[in-house]
Every structure is written in C-alpha cells, then in structure tokens.
Short mmCIF file of C-alpha atoms and ligand atoms in Angstrom, two decimals:
data_model
loop_
_atom_site.label_atom_id
_atom_site.label_comp_id
_atom_site.label_asym_id
_atom_site.label_seq_id
_atom_site.Cartn_x
_atom_site.Cartn_y
_atom_site.Cartn_z
CA MET A 1 8.24 -25.92 -1.78
CA ALA A 2 4.56 -25.60 -0.78
CA MET A 3 3.71 -22.01 0.07
CA VAL A 4 1.20 -22.04 2.89
CA CYS A 5 1.23 -18.53 4.32
CA LEU A 6 2.69 -15.13 3.48
CA THR A 7 5.73 -15.57 5.70
CA ASP A 8 6.76 -18.55 3.54
CA PHE A 9 7.17 -16.04 0.70
CA GLU A 10 9.13 -13.75 3.01
CA GLU A 11 11.58 -16.54 3.81
CA TYR A 12 11.94 -17.41 0.15
CA ALA A 13 12.61 -13.79 -0.78
CA LYS A 14 15.16 -13.38 1.98
CA GLU A 15 17.00 -16.45 0.78
CA HIS A 16 16.96 -15.63 -2.92
CA LEU A 17 17.27 -11.85 -3.27
CA SER A 18 20.61 -10.09 -3.04
CA LYS A 19 21.36 -8.72 0.41
CA ALA A 20 21.06 -5.09 -0.72
CA THR A 21 17.68 -5.73 -2.37
CA TRP A 22 16.36 -7.70 0.59
CA ASP A 23 17.51 -4.98 2.98
CA TYR A 24 15.86 -2.30 0.86
CA TYR A 25 12.49 -4.09 0.86
CA ALA A 26 12.67 -5.01 4.53
CA ALA A 27 13.89 -1.63 5.73
CA GLY A 28 12.17 0.39 8.38
CA ALA A 29 13.30 3.77 9.65
CA ASP A 30 15.88 4.02 12.43
CA GLU A 31 15.26 1.25 14.98
CA CYS A 32 12.30 -0.23 13.04
CA CYS A 33 9.95 0.07 16.04
CA THR A 34 7.03 1.24 13.91
CA ARG A 35 7.68 -1.31 11.18
CA ASP A 36 7.60 -4.11 13.72
CA ASP A 37 4.68 -2.69 15.69
CA ASN A 38 2.54 -2.71 12.54
CA LEU A 39 2.57 -6.51 12.81
CA LEU A 40 2.56 -6.84 16.59
CA ALA A 41 -0.45 -4.55 16.96
CA PHE A 42 -2.59 -6.94 14.92
CA LYS A 43 -1.54 -9.77 17.18
CA ARG A 44 -2.68 -7.82 20.25
CA ILE A 45 -6.26 -7.72 18.96
CA ARG A 46 -8.60 -10.62 19.65
CA LEU A 47 -11.79 -11.50 17.86
CA ARG A 48 -15.14 -12.34 19.47
CA PRO A 49 -16.42 -15.16 17.27
CA ARG A 50 -20.14 -15.76 16.96
CA ILE A 51 -21.44 -19.26 16.38
CA LEU A 52 -24.39 -21.04 14.75
CA ARG A 53 -24.78 -18.34 12.13
CA ASP A 54 -24.90 -20.42 8.90
CA VAL A 55 -21.54 -19.80 7.30
CA SER A 56 -22.11 -22.16 4.38
CA VAL A 57 -21.72 -19.33 1.85
CA CYS A 58 -19.17 -16.54 2.08
CA ASP A 59 -18.95 -13.69 -0.40
CA THR A 60 -15.73 -11.68 -0.16
CA ARG A 61 -16.50 -9.15 -2.86
CA THR A 62 -16.60 -5.47 -2.00
CA THR A 63 -16.28 -2.08 -3.70
CA VAL A 64 -13.69 0.65 -3.54
CA GLN A 65 -14.56 4.05 -4.97
CA GLY A 66 -17.63 2.42 -6.49
CA THR A 67 -15.77 -0.37 -8.31
CA GLU A 68 -16.21 -4.01 -7.40
CA ILE A 69 -13.14 -6.02 -6.43
CA SER A 70 -12.98 -9.70 -5.54
CA PHE A 71 -11.94 -9.21 -1.92
CA PRO A 72 -10.93 -6.30 0.28
CA VAL A 73 -7.17 -6.54 -0.28
CA GLY A 74 -5.27 -4.56 -2.89
CA ILE A 75 -1.61 -3.93 -3.65
CA ALA A 76 0.02 -0.91 -1.99
CA PRO A 77 2.48 1.12 -4.06
CA THR A 78 6.02 -0.18 -3.70
CA ALA A 79 8.99 0.87 -5.77
CA PHE A 80 11.33 -1.03 -8.08
CA HIS A 81 9.57 -4.34 -8.78
CA CYS A 82 12.22 -5.27 -11.36
CA LEU A 83 14.62 -5.78 -8.46
CA ALA A 84 12.47 -8.71 -7.37
CA TRP A 85 11.49 -10.16 -10.76
CA HIS A 86 12.70 -9.36 -14.28
CA GLU A 87 9.24 -8.37 -15.54
CA GLY A 88 8.67 -6.11 -12.57
CA GLU A 89 5.41 -4.16 -12.34
CA VAL A 90 4.08 -5.78 -15.53
CA ALA A 91 3.88 -9.06 -13.61
CA THR A 92 2.21 -7.36 -10.64
CA ALA A 93 -0.34 -5.75 -12.94
CA ARG A 94 -1.20 -9.06 -14.60
CA ALA A 95 -1.60 -10.79 -11.24
CA THR A 96 -3.96 -8.15 -9.88
CA GLU A 97 -5.96 -8.14 -13.09
CA ALA A 98 -6.33 -11.94 -12.85
CA VAL A 99 -7.46 -11.75 -9.24
CA ASN A 100 -9.59 -8.69 -9.89
CA THR A 101 -8.35 -6.37 -7.23
CA CYS A 102 -6.84 -2.91 -7.06
CA TYR A 103 -3.19 -2.27 -7.91
CA ILE A 104 -1.70 1.03 -6.81
CA THR A 105 1.23 1.67 -9.12
CA SER A 106 4.16 3.47 -7.49
CA THR A 107 5.60 6.53 -9.16
CA TYR A 108 8.93 4.76 -8.71
CA SER A 109 8.10 1.81 -10.91
CA THR A 110 10.77 0.21 -13.05
CA CYS A 111 8.27 -0.35 -15.89
CA SER A 112 6.56 2.69 -17.37
CA VAL A 113 2.87 3.29 -16.76
CA GLU A 114 2.29 2.66 -20.47
CA GLU A 115 3.92 -0.77 -20.23
CA ILE A 116 1.88 -1.59 -17.13
CA VAL A 117 -1.44 -0.68 -18.74
CA ALA A 118 -0.58 -2.51 -21.97
CA ALA A 119 0.24 -5.67 -20.02
CA ALA A 120 -3.07 -5.77 -18.16
CA PRO A 121 -5.52 -3.57 -20.05
CA GLY A 122 -8.54 -4.69 -18.01
CA GLY A 123 -6.93 -4.17 -14.61
CA TYR A 124 -8.29 -1.81 -11.97
CA ARG A 125 -5.54 0.65 -11.09
CA TRP A 126 -4.78 3.71 -9.04
CA PHE A 127 -1.60 5.77 -9.42
CA GLN A 128 0.53 6.85 -6.46
CA LEU A 129 1.84 10.35 -6.79
CA TYR A 130 4.43 12.55 -5.13
CA VAL A 131 4.60 16.32 -5.47
CA TYR A 132 7.86 17.56 -6.97
CA ARG A 133 9.59 20.89 -6.52
CA ASN A 134 9.14 21.20 -10.26
CA ARG A 135 5.33 21.06 -10.36
CA LYS A 136 5.38 20.44 -14.09
CA VAL A 137 6.75 16.95 -13.37
CA SER A 138 3.73 16.11 -11.21
CA GLU A 139 1.37 17.79 -13.64
CA GLN A 140 2.63 15.80 -16.60
CA ILE A 141 2.40 12.47 -14.84
CA VAL A 142 -1.14 13.23 -13.62
CA HIS A 143 -2.27 13.92 -17.18
CA ARG A 144 -0.44 10.89 -18.45
CA VAL A 145 -2.03 8.41 -16.04
CA GLU A 146 -5.45 9.97 -16.41
CA ALA A 147 -5.23 9.50 -20.19
CA LEU A 148 -4.14 5.90 -19.65
CA GLY A 149 -7.28 5.11 -17.68
CA TYR A 150 -5.98 5.05 -14.12
CA GLN A 151 -9.01 5.39 -11.86
CA ALA A 152 -7.69 7.40 -8.90
CA LEU A 153 -4.66 9.30 -7.65
CA VAL A 154 -3.08 8.29 -4.38
CA LEU A 155 -1.14 11.23 -2.99
CA THR A 156 1.55 10.04 -0.59
CA VAL A 157 2.04 12.70 2.05
CA ASP A 158 4.47 11.13 4.50
CA VAL A 159 7.66 11.67 2.52
CA PRO A 160 8.63 15.36 2.73
CA TYR A 161 12.06 13.80 3.20
CA THR A 162 13.09 10.16 2.99
CA GLY A 163 13.26 8.36 6.35
CA LYS A 164 16.61 7.18 7.63
CA ARG A 165 16.98 3.52 6.71
CA ARG A 166 20.22 2.36 8.18
CA ASN A 167 20.95 -0.66 6.01
CA ASP A 168 20.34 1.30 2.81
CA ILE A 169 22.97 3.77 3.97
CA ARG A 170 25.37 1.00 4.92
CA ASN A 171 24.81 -0.78 1.60
CA GLN A 172 24.91 2.51 -0.35
CA PHE A 173 21.74 1.20 -1.97
CA LYS A 174 21.07 2.28 -5.51
CA LEU A 175 19.36 0.84 -8.55
CA PRO A 176 21.64 -1.40 -10.65
CA PRO A 177 22.65 0.22 -13.95
CA HIS A 178 20.24 -1.85 -16.07
CA LEU A 179 17.20 -0.54 -14.16
CA ARG A 180 15.71 2.92 -13.99
CA VAL A 181 12.56 4.76 -12.94
CA LYS A 182 11.08 4.59 -16.41
CA ASN A 183 8.27 7.03 -15.76
CA PHE A 184 10.90 9.74 -15.58
CA ASP A 185 12.71 8.99 -18.82
CA GLY A 186 13.61 12.38 -20.24
CA VAL A 187 11.95 14.23 -17.36
CA PHE A 188 14.90 15.10 -15.16
CA GLU A 189 18.04 16.53 -16.68
CA GLU A 190 20.88 14.12 -17.24
CA ASN A 191 23.58 14.48 -14.62
CA ALA A 192 21.17 16.31 -12.33
CA GLY A 193 23.45 15.63 -9.38
CA PRO A 194 23.48 12.91 -6.74
CA GLU A 195 20.74 10.33 -6.88
CA GLU A 196 18.56 9.02 -4.10
CA TYR A 197 16.61 5.84 -4.75
CA GLY A 198 16.87 6.09 -8.52
CA VAL A 199 15.96 9.75 -9.05
CA PRO A 200 17.91 12.95 -8.49
CA ALA A 201 18.03 13.74 -4.77
CA ASN A 202 15.90 16.56 -3.35
CA THR A 203 13.31 16.47 -6.10
CA LEU A 204 10.32 16.03 -3.77
CA ASP A 205 8.81 19.26 -2.48
CA PRO A 206 8.91 19.36 1.34
CA SER A 207 6.86 22.57 1.34
CA ILE A 208 3.63 20.90 0.21
CA SER A 209 0.65 21.70 2.38
CA TRP A 210 -3.13 21.41 2.37
CA LYS A 211 -3.56 24.15 -0.25
CA ASP A 212 -1.79 21.86 -2.71
CA ILE A 213 -4.77 19.53 -2.53
CA TYR A 214 -6.73 22.26 -4.29
CA TRP A 215 -3.94 22.58 -6.85
CA LEU A 216 -4.10 18.84 -7.50
CA GLN A 217 -7.89 18.95 -7.76
CA SER A 218 -7.58 21.70 -10.36
CA LEU A 219 -5.43 19.38 -12.50
CA THR A 220 -7.62 16.31 -12.56
CA ARG A 221 -11.09 14.91 -12.31
CA LEU A 222 -9.84 11.68 -10.79
CA PRO A 223 -10.71 10.90 -7.19
CA ILE A 224 -7.87 11.85 -4.83
CA ILE A 225 -6.91 9.54 -1.99
CA ILE A 226 -4.44 10.74 0.64
CA LYS A 227 -1.98 8.09 1.81
CA GLY A 228 -0.17 8.58 5.08
CA ILE A 229 -2.77 9.91 7.53
CA LEU A 230 -2.46 8.75 11.14
CA THR A 231 -4.51 11.23 13.21
CA LYS A 232 -8.11 12.33 13.51
CA GLU A 233 -7.09 15.97 13.00
CA ASP A 234 -5.59 15.24 9.60
CA ALA A 235 -8.48 12.94 8.72
CA GLU A 236 -10.89 15.81 9.37
CA LEU A 237 -8.77 18.16 7.25
CA ALA A 238 -8.74 15.59 4.46
CA VAL A 239 -12.55 15.44 4.48
CA GLU A 240 -12.78 19.24 4.60
CA HIS A 241 -10.49 19.50 1.59
CA GLY A 242 -12.81 17.33 -0.43
CA VAL A 243 -10.69 14.26 -1.07
CA GLN A 244 -12.40 10.95 -1.76
CA GLY A 245 -10.42 8.60 0.47
CA ILE A 246 -7.73 8.13 3.09
CA ILE A 247 -5.16 5.39 3.41
CA VAL A 248 -4.15 5.07 7.05
CA SER A 249 -0.46 4.35 6.55
CA ASN A 250 2.94 4.89 8.11
CA HIS A 251 4.73 3.85 4.91
CA GLY A 252 5.41 0.40 6.32
CA GLY A 253 7.38 2.01 9.16
CA ARG A 254 9.92 3.44 6.72
CA GLN A 255 9.45 7.11 7.56
CA LEU A 256 8.91 8.31 11.16
CA ASP A 257 10.03 5.66 13.63
CA GLY A 258 7.65 6.34 16.48
CA ASP A 259 4.53 6.53 14.37
CA PRO A 260 1.72 4.38 15.76
CA ALA A 261 0.93 1.03 14.22
CA THR A 262 -1.66 1.69 11.56
CA ILE A 263 -4.26 -0.65 13.08
CA ASP A 264 -3.94 1.30 16.35
CA ALA A 265 -4.49 4.61 14.53
CA LEU A 266 -7.47 3.36 12.52
CA SER A 267 -10.26 3.74 15.08
CA GLU A 268 -9.86 7.45 15.77
CA ILE A 269 -9.82 8.13 12.06
CA VAL A 270 -12.89 6.02 11.33
CA ASP A 271 -14.73 7.68 14.24
CA THR A 272 -13.90 11.13 12.88
CA VAL A 273 -14.65 10.45 9.25
CA GLN A 274 -18.06 8.93 10.08
CA GLY A 275 -18.43 7.36 6.66
CA ARG A 276 -18.12 10.63 4.74
CA ILE A 277 -15.26 9.17 2.66
CA GLU A 278 -13.73 5.71 2.41
CA VAL A 279 -10.96 4.81 4.83
CA TYR A 280 -8.37 2.19 3.88
CA LEU A 281 -5.33 0.85 5.71
CA ASP A 282 -1.93 -0.57 4.92
CA GLY A 283 0.95 -1.82 7.07
CA GLY A 284 1.49 -5.22 8.61
CA ILE A 285 -1.26 -7.20 6.88
CA ARG A 286 0.06 -10.74 6.77
CA THR A 287 -2.96 -13.02 7.42
CA GLY A 288 -6.66 -13.24 6.67
CA SER A 289 -7.46 -12.42 10.29
CA ASP A 290 -5.49 -9.16 9.97
CA VAL A 291 -7.78 -8.26 7.09
CA LEU A 292 -10.88 -9.08 9.11
CA LYS A 293 -9.64 -7.08 12.11
CA ALA A 294 -9.00 -4.02 9.94
CA LEU A 295 -12.44 -4.30 8.37
CA ALA A 296 -14.08 -4.80 11.75
CA LEU A 297 -12.44 -1.60 12.93
CA GLY A 298 -13.77 0.31 9.96
CA ALA A 299 -11.40 -0.02 7.01
CA LYS A 300 -13.17 -0.47 3.68
CA CYS A 301 -10.19 -2.27 2.16
CA VAL A 302 -6.57 -2.96 3.04
CA PHE A 303 -3.40 -3.00 0.96
CA ILE A 304 -0.27 -5.12 1.14
CA GLY A 305 3.19 -3.76 0.41
CA ARG A 306 6.07 -6.12 1.13
CA PRO A 307 4.11 -9.40 0.71
CA ALA A 308 3.44 -8.56 -2.94
CA VAL A 309 7.14 -8.05 -3.52
CA TRP A 310 7.90 -11.38 -1.84
CA GLY A 311 5.39 -13.01 -4.20
CA LEU A 312 7.17 -11.43 -7.15
CA ALA A 313 10.53 -12.66 -5.90
CA TYR A 314 9.10 -16.16 -5.66
CA LYS A 315 7.49 -16.53 -9.10
CA GLY A 316 6.61 -13.19 -10.70
CA GLU A 317 2.96 -12.92 -11.73
CA GLU A 318 2.16 -16.39 -10.41
CA GLY A 319 3.79 -15.59 -7.06
CA VAL A 320 1.75 -12.41 -6.57
CA ARG A 321 -1.39 -14.32 -7.52
CA GLU A 322 -0.54 -16.97 -4.96
CA VAL A 323 0.01 -14.39 -2.24
CA LEU A 324 -3.38 -12.83 -2.97
CA GLN A 325 -5.08 -16.21 -3.22
CA ILE A 326 -3.71 -17.37 0.12
CA LEU A 327 -4.87 -14.14 1.78
CA ASN A 328 -8.28 -14.52 0.16
CA ASP A 329 -8.60 -18.13 1.36
CA GLU A 330 -7.50 -17.18 4.87
CA PHE A 331 -9.86 -14.23 4.96
CA ARG A 332 -12.79 -16.34 3.81
CA LEU A 333 -12.05 -19.00 6.44
CA CYS A 334 -11.67 -16.37 9.11
CA MET A 335 -15.00 -14.79 8.19
CA ALA A 336 -16.65 -18.19 8.51
CA LEU A 337 -15.01 -19.09 11.80
CA ALA A 338 -15.94 -15.70 13.22
CA GLY A 339 -19.55 -16.16 12.09
CA GLU A 340 -19.33 -13.19 9.76
CA CYS A 341 -20.62 -14.61 6.47
CA ARG A 342 -24.19 -13.47 6.45
CA ARG A 343 -23.51 -9.88 5.54
CA PRO A 344 -21.61 -8.36 2.62
CA VAL A 345 -17.98 -7.66 3.42
CA GLY A 346 -18.61 -3.95 3.09
CA VAL A 347 -20.75 -3.90 6.20
CA ILE A 348 -18.63 -5.99 8.52
CA THR A 349 -18.50 -3.82 11.60
CA ALA A 350 -16.90 -3.90 14.97
CA ALA A 351 -20.06 -5.18 16.61
CA PRO A 352 -18.99 -8.77 17.00
CA PHE A 353 -15.38 -7.81 17.75
CA GLN A 354 -13.45 -6.10 20.46
CA ARG A 355 -14.27 -2.50 19.70
CA HIS A 356 -10.86 -1.23 20.70
CA PRO A 357 -7.59 -3.01 20.30
CA VAL A 358 -7.32 -5.12 23.40
CA PRO A 359 -3.81 -5.68 24.68
CA TRP A 360 -3.12 -9.33 25.26
CA PHE A 361 -0.80 -10.05 28.15
C1 LIG Y 1 7.00 1.28 0.01
N1 LIG Y 1 5.97 2.19 0.17
C2 LIG Y 1 5.76 3.16 -0.80
N2 LIG Y 1 4.72 4.02 -0.69
C3 LIG Y 1 4.48 4.95 -1.63
O1 LIG Y 1 3.54 5.70 -1.50
N3 LIG Y 1 5.28 5.02 -2.73
C4 LIG Y 1 6.33 4.20 -2.93
O2 LIG Y 1 7.02 4.27 -3.94
C5 LIG Y 1 6.61 3.24 -1.92
N4 LIG Y 1 7.66 2.39 -2.05
C6 LIG Y 1 7.86 1.39 -1.12
C7 LIG Y 1 8.88 0.49 -1.31
C8 LIG Y 1 9.03 -0.57 -0.42
C9 LIG Y 1 10.14 -1.56 -0.66
C10 LIG Y 1 8.17 -0.70 0.69
C11 LIG Y 1 8.30 -1.85 1.66
C12 LIG Y 1 7.17 0.22 0.90
C13 LIG Y 1 5.02 2.04 1.29
C14 LIG Y 1 3.89 1.07 0.92
O3 LIG Y 1 3.00 1.67 0.01
C15 LIG Y 1 3.05 0.66 2.14
O4 LIG Y 1 2.66 1.80 2.85
C16 LIG Y 1 3.74 -0.32 3.07
O5 LIG Y 1 4.61 -1.17 2.38
C17 LIG Y 1 2.70 -1.14 3.81
O6 LIG Y 1 3.27 -1.96 4.75
P1 LIG Y 1 3.58 -3.54 4.53
O7 LIG Y 1 2.39 -4.16 3.87
O8 LIG Y 1 4.83 -3.59 3.71
O9 LIG Y 1 3.79 -4.01 5.93
#
C-alpha cells in the first residue's frame, strides 16, 4: 500500500491495532470537541500565496533551543509506543535520529530512557516530565535524563488529573501484562494500589503551581519548556518564571474538552511573548500546510503526537521516518507554492498570510 499522506497511516493503524489500543491513541476527553477542533481550526485558515519569488531552492532547516534540526517538526511525547510496535520508543528514537529532528520522550515510555539513548546515541532529545506527589521520583528522573544527555525538560502542566476519556473507561484500558512503564522499575512500591495508565493511580501532584518551576530549576541546568499553555496570562507567567520555551498544547484534546484549538490560541501567546522565549505548538498537525500556518502565526517548531504512533503501527522505525518524510516533502512544497522559500524557515512570519485565523464559510 502506497502511503501518500498522514491519514493513510491513521487508516492503517485503525485497521491493524487492537480496538482498545486504537481507542486509547485516538481518545479525546468527553465529547472530543477540542480534539476535533485542533484539526478543523487549521482548515479554517487560508494562506495568501505570493508569486514570482524564485522558489527554486528551499531550505527547511531551523533551530530549536540553539540546535539545528532538519525541518520544524518534532515528535511530541506520547505514551506506550510498544503498544503500536514491538520495539516501541527505541524505533521512534532511531527514526528521529535518522531524520535529524527532536524527539520528546514521554515519561510513560515502555522502553527505559537508557534503552532509548543506547539505540540512537546521536539523536537530539528532550524529556517530558510530570511532577509526582513524591518529589523524589521526579528528582531522580531529572538527574537520570540529564546524565544521559537529554537536552531539555518538557514539563507537562495540563494533567493535574487525567481527563475523562470515555472509551478507555468502557474498555477498562490498561497495559497488557508484558508491557510496563520501564522508567519506573523499582520506583513505586509493588502492589501500590489501583493502577491508572500503567502506574499507580493518584501519583501525579495536583497541587503543583508556579513556585514549583523554581524548584525544578534548582534541580537542573537543562532548559525548561512548559507544555500545555493556552493563554497569554500563563505565557507571561512562564516568561516571568524564567523558562526557556512554551509548547502551546491542549494535550491533543485529551484533557479539558472545551479548550481552544491550539492554532487558535497561538497568536495571543506569540503576541505576549514577543520573542523573549521560543514558542512551539502541538495538536492537529497533519499536513505540510498546517506546519506552514503554525510557523506563519509565530511557532518556531511544531510537534506531532498521534501521527508518529500511526507510523510506528505501520512499520516501526521505517514508518515513523516515512511520516516525517511525507510531512517534510509537503512542507517544502507548500513553502514553494506560497512563495516562502527565500528566507530561512526561522523567519517565516505572518506577513504574507492571513494574520488572524480567518473563518471560512
Ligand atoms: C499524548 N500526549 C502526552 N503528552 C505528554 O506530555 N505526556 C504523555 O505521556 C502523553 N501521552 C500521550 C499519549 C497519546 C496516545 C496521545 C495521543 C497524546 C499529548 C501529546 O504530547 C500531544 O500534546 C498531542 O498528541 C498532540 O496532538 P496530535 O498531534 O496527536 O493531534
């Protein structure tokens, strides 16, 4: 089967994964309005293409946190890659190393961070972190990934509690017995009570607040990137607290159903941050033109969640590489057709585009 676009991988994954696994990956919270709006909002934006601008050469390289990547798309942290492909995160790590882009490893990976680094020693990686009631758990993992050469910490702040995902409840979703969250081997007590998504329930600390950013900064010298900001007020607080980046994210619509689509939230955050730190986006990126729209509205780089997992389900490392390659090809073509090839990707701005998302009726 020739894979032409990212939704081809989605169809393949839906057909080949077990129902419970498919439902878990696809899930949004409650009625899935936010999950679906993440995609629809991109489709409501139109580009203003410029012509006769010599698009014979297109360079998609950019930098994130000072490191060059091949194009402005990285892999968002998603849990449990071994559900999609037997090698799990090791395959994802190899694919991103081959393509030379950024892979944000989820805390809830089914390979350990040591296995991931060993599989792709030259890869550029950030580590996604949660704050646990037992702070020692977070502390230990921060020191562990720093020693392993991870280049930044991505603190996910939109999960004080897990969103209500109806199909996971119906399916009584849990990891099959042969898989586990390997980063936590020996960390939580055996028989620590009921599990939620592979770890003991109620381990995340819902009391975390801005002062904990200072606590995290005291533990590490790595840049800290906050994932899950959707308002200008929180973007300003993030800058004031000295973090190095923001990922505009609603967790793929899996947390608060009613959150705005991320592309709709991006502009107010970019306007507030005024270039003081880098702003990234995830949620609903499915085509090269989505990437260009996010960049035009001020994102430095975007990240894909579900499409990477679909790639894994298709063909492991090769599947993830294909997903990234297709997005890269589409993005490059889109840049050319929009007349946007003369400048480095990093300085694509809204100028030649609709400044604000324009509803299309
Ligand atoms: C996620 N996401 C997520 N985020 C995070 O910070 N830590 C995690 O462990 C996970 N796990 C996870 C699992 C699955 C199956 C999905 C779909 C998502 C959220 C993820 O990083 C990202 O915000 C969204 O997936 C982006 O939306 P798209 O690209 O899936 O539309």
